[in-house]
Structures are given as structure tokens and as C-alpha cells.
PDB file of C-alpha atoms in Angstrom:
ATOM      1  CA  UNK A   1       3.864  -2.796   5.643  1.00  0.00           C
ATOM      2  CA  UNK A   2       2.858  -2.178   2.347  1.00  0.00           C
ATOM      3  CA  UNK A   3       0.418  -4.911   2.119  1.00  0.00           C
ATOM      4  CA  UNK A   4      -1.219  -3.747   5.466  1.00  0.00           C
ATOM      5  CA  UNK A   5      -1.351  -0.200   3.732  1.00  0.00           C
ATOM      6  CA  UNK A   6      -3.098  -1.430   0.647  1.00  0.00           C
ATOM      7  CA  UNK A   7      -5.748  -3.470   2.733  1.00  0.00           C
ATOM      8  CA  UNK A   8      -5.828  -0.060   5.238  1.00  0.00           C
ATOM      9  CA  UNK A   9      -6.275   2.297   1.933  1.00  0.00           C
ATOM     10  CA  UNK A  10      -9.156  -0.003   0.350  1.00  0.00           C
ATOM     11  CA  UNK A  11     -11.126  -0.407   3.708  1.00  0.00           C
ATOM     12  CA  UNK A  12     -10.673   3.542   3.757  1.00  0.00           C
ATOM     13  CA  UNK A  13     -12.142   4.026   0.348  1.00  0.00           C
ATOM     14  CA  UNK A  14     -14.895   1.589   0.658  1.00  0.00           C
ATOM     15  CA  UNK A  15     -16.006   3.109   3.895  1.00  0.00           C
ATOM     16  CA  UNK A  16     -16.315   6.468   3.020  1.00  0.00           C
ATOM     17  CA  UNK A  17     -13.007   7.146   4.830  1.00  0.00           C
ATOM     18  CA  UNK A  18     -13.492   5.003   8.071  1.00  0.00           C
ATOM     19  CA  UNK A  19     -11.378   2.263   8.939  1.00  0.00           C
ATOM     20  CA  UNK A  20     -11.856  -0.266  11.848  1.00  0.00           C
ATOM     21  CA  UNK A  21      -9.373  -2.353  13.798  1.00  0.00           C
ATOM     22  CA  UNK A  22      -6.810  -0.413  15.629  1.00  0.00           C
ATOM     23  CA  UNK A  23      -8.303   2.580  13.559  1.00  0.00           C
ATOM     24  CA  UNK A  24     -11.687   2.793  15.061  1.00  0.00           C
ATOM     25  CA  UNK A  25     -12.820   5.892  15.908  1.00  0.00           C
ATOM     26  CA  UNK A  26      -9.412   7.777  14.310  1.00  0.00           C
ATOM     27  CA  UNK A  27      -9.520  10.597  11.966  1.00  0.00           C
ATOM     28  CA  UNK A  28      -7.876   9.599   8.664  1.00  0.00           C
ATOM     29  CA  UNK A  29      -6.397  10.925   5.643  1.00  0.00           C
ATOM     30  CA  UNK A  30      -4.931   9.288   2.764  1.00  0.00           C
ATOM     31  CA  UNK A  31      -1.775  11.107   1.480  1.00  0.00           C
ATOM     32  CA  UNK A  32      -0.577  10.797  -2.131  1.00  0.00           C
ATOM     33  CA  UNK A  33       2.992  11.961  -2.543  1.00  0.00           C
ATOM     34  CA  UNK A  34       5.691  12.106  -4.992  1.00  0.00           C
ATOM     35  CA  UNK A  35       8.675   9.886  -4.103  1.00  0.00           C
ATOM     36  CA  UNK A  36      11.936  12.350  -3.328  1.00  0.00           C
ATOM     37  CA  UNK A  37      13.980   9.269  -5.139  1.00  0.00           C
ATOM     38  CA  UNK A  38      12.064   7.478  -7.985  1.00  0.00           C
ATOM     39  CA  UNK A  39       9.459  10.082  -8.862  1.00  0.00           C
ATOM     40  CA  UNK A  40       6.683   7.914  -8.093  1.00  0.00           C
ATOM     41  CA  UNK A  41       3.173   8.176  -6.388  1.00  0.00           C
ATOM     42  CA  UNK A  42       3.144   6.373  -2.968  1.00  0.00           C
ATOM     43  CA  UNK A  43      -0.215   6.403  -1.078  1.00  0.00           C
ATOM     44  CA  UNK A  44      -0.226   6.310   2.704  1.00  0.00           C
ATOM     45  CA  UNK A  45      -3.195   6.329   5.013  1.00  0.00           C
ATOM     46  CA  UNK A  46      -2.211   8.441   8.213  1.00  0.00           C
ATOM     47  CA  UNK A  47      -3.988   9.930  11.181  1.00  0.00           C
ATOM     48  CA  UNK A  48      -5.117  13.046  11.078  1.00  0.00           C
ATOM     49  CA  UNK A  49      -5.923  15.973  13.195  1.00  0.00           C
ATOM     50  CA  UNK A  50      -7.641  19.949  13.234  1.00  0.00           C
ATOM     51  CA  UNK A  51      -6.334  22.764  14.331  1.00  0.00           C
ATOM     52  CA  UNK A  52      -9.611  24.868  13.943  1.00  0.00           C
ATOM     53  CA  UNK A  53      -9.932  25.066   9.947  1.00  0.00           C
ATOM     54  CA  UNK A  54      -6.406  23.209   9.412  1.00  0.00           C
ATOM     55  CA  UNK A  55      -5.222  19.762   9.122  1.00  0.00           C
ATOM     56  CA  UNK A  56      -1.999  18.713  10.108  1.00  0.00           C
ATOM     57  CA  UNK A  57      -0.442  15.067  10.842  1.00  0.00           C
ATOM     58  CA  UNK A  58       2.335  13.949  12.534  1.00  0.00           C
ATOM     59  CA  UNK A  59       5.617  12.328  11.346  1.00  0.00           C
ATOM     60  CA  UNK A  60       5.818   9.923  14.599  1.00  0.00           C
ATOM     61  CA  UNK A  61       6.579   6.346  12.263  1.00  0.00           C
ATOM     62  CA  UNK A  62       5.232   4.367  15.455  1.00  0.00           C
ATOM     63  CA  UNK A  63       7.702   5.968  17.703  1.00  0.00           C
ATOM     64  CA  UNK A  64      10.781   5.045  15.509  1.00  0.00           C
ATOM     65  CA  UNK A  65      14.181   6.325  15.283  1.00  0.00           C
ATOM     66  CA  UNK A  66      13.902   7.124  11.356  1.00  0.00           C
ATOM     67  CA  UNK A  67      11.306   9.913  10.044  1.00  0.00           C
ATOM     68  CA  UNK A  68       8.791   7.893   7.625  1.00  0.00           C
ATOM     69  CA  UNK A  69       9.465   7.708   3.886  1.00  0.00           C
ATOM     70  CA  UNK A  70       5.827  10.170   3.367  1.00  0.00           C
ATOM     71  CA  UNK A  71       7.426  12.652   5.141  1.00  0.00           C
ATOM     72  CA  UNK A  72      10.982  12.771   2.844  1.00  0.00           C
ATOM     73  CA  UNK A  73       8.760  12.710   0.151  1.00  0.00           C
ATOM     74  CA  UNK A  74       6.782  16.159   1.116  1.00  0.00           C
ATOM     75  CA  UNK A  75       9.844  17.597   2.392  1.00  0.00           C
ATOM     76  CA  UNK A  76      11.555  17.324  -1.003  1.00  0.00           C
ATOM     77  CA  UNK A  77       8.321  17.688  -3.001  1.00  0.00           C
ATOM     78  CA  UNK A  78       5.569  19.402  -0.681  1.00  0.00           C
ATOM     79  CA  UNK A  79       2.446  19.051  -3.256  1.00  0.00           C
ATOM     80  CA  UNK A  80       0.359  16.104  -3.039  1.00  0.00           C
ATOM     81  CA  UNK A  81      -2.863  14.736  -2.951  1.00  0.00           C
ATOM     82  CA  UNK A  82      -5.390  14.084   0.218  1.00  0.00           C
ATOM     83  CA  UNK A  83      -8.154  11.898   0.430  1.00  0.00           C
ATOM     84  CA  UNK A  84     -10.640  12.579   3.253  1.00  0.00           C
ATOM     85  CA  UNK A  85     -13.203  10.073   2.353  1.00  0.00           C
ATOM     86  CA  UNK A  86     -16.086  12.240   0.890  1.00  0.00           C
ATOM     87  CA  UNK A  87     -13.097  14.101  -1.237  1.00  0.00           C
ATOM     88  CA  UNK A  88     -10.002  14.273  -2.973  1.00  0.00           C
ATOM     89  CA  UNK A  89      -7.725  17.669  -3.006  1.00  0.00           C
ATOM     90  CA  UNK A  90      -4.556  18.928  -4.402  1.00  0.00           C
ATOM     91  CA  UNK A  91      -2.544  20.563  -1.721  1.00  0.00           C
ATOM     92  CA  UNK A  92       0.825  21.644  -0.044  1.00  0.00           C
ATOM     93  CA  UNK A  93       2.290  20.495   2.985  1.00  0.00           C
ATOM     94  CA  UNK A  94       4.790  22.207   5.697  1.00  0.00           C
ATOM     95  CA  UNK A  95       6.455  21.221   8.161  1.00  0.00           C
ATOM     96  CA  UNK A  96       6.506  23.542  11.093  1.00  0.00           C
ATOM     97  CA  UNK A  97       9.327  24.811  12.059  1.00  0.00           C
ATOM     98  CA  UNK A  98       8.452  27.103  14.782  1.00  0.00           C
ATOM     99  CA  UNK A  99       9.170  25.122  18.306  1.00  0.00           C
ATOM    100  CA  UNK A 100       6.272  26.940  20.218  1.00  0.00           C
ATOM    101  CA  UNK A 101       4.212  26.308  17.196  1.00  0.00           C
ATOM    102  CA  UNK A 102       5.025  22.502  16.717  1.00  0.00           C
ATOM    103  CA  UNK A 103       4.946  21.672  20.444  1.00  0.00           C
ATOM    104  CA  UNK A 104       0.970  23.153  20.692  1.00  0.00           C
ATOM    105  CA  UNK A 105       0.337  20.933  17.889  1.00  0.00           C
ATOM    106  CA  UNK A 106       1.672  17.823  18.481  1.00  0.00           C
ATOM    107  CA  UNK A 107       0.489  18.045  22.078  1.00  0.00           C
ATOM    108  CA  UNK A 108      -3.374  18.854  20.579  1.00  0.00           C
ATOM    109  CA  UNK A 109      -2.766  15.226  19.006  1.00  0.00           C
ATOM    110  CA  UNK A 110      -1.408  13.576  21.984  1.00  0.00           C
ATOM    111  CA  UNK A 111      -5.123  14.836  23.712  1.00  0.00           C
ATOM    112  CA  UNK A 112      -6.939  13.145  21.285  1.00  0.00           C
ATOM    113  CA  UNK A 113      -4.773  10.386  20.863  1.00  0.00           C
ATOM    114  CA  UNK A 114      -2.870   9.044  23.567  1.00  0.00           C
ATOM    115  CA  UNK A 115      -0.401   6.497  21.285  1.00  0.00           C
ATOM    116  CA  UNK A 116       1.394   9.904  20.036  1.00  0.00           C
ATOM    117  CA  UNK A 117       2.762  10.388  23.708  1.00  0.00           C
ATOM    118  CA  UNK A 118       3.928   7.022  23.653  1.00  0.00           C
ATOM    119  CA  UNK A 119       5.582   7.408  20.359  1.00  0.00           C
ATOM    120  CA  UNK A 120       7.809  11.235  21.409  1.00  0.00           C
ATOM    121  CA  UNK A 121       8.978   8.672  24.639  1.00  0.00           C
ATOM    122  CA  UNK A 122       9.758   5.751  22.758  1.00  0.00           C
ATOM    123  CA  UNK A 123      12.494   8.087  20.232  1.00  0.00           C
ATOM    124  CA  UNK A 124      15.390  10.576  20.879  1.00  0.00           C
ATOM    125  CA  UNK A 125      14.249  12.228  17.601  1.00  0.00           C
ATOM    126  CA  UNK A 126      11.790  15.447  17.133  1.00  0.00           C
ATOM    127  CA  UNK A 127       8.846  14.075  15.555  1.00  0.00           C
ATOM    128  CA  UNK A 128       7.318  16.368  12.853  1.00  0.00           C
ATOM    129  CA  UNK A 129       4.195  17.937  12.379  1.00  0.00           C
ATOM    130  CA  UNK A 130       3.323  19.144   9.246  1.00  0.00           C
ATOM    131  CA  UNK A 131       0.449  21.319   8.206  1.00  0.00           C
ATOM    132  CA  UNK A 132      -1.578  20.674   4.907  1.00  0.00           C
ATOM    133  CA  UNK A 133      -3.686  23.659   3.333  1.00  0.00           C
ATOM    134  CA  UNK A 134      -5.550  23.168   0.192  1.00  0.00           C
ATOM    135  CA  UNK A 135      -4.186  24.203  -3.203  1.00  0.00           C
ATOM    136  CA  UNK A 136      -5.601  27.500  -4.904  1.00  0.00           C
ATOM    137  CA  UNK A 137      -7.158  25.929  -7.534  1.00  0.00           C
ATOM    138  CA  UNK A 138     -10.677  24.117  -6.195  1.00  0.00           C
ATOM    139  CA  UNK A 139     -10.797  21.351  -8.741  1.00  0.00           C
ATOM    140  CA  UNK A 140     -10.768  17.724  -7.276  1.00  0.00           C
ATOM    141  CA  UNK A 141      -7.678  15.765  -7.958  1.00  0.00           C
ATOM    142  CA  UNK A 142      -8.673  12.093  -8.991  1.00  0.00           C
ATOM    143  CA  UNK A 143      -5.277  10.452  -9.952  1.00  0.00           C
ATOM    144  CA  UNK A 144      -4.533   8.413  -7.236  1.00  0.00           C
ATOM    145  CA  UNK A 145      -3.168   5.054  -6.665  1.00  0.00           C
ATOM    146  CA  UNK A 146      -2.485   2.412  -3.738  1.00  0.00           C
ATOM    147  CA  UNK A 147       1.379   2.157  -3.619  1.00  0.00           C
TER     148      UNK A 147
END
């Protein structure tokens, strides 16, 4: 996975952030987060979605039965950095917690991409959304890395 990450993350930032394949036509984001164990910066390319002026993405780890290792990161250390493709942001993610909330959300992604209702059927767990807003401070992050 993390080789088809680091091909996915290149092809993002070549392309102004569009990727092709299975990708095509996909809103993307690339997520820079601290790891909850080692401390380390771990870049993931995710979908992405808008809730009018806010971004949120969705925890779904192709339908598995484990949340994805981005998402213990954020939970345990909620800054990070995100990469749209014409700009990089410091910011703060949350999940959300209210069930009214969450379910209006993840069903807005499941309209505009159909694989996210494939992924809530395929897993007993509740797969999170979590919101990202932009940090205070408007200067552009550029640290970022591909692991």
C-alpha cells in the first residue's frame, strides 16, 4: 500500500492535484499527519468532499473492519497538513460526533460517490467522517513528505 500511495501522491503533485486510474474524476486531498505512535509525518492521498465552504473525508479504509492508520493519527494529534493541488494549508481535523450530523455527511459522499455505500455494507463498524477547517494563521505550510 505504501508504494501505491507514493506513486498516487506523485501523480497528485505533478498533476496539479488530479489523479487518473480508479481516481478519475475524484476530488482529492493529500493529508499530512503526525503518527499517534512514532511521531512521524505520514502522507496519505484520500477522497475528498464539500459541505458548502467545508471539507470533510471519510474514514471508510475500503470498507474494512479496522479504522485507517490517518485517522488514529488525527484523532490523537488533530493538526496536519492538506494539499489540494494548487495549495498547501495547516489545519485541524474533527471527527463528528453528532449522529444526525455524521449520517447527512457521509450520505452527501455516498451521492457523489457510490463506492462509499459499498464500503458502510461491506463493515459492522461506524465509518468516520471528519471535518477539516483551515488553521488561523494564513501562511502556506510547505514541509511535507511522501511516507
Amino acid at each position: 500500500m505504501r508504494y501505491e500511495n507514493a506513486a498516487v501522491i506523485e501523480e497528485f503533485r505533478a498533476n496539479g492535484g488530479k489523479v487518473g486510474g480508479r481516481f478519475t474524476g475524484l476530488d482529492m486531498v493529500l493529508l499530512t499527519t503526525t503518527g499517534a505512535r512514532t511521531g512521524a509525518s505520514h502522507t496519505t492521498p484520500l477522497a475528498c468532499f464539500t459541505d458548502g465552504d467545508r471539507l470533510f473525508v471519510i474514514a471508510s479504509n475500503g470498507g474494512s473492519d479496522r479504522h485507517p492508520d490517518w485517522y488514529h493519527n488525527l484523532v490523537a494529534q488533530p493538526e496536519l497538513i492538506v494539499e489540494t493541488g494548487h495549495e498547501t494549508y495547516r489545519a485541524t481535523a474533527a471527527p463528528v460526533m453528532d449522529d444526525a450530523e455524521h449520517d447527512r455527511l457521509y450520505a452527501l459522499a455516498e451521492a457523489r460517490r457510490s463506492r462509499f455505500a459499498e464500503f458502510r455494507a461491506s463493515t459492522g463498524r461506524r465509518i468516520p467522517v471528519l471535518t477539516i477547517a483551515r488553521s488561523p494563521d494564513t501562511e502556506t505550510a510547505t514541509d511535507t513528505n511522501t511516507d
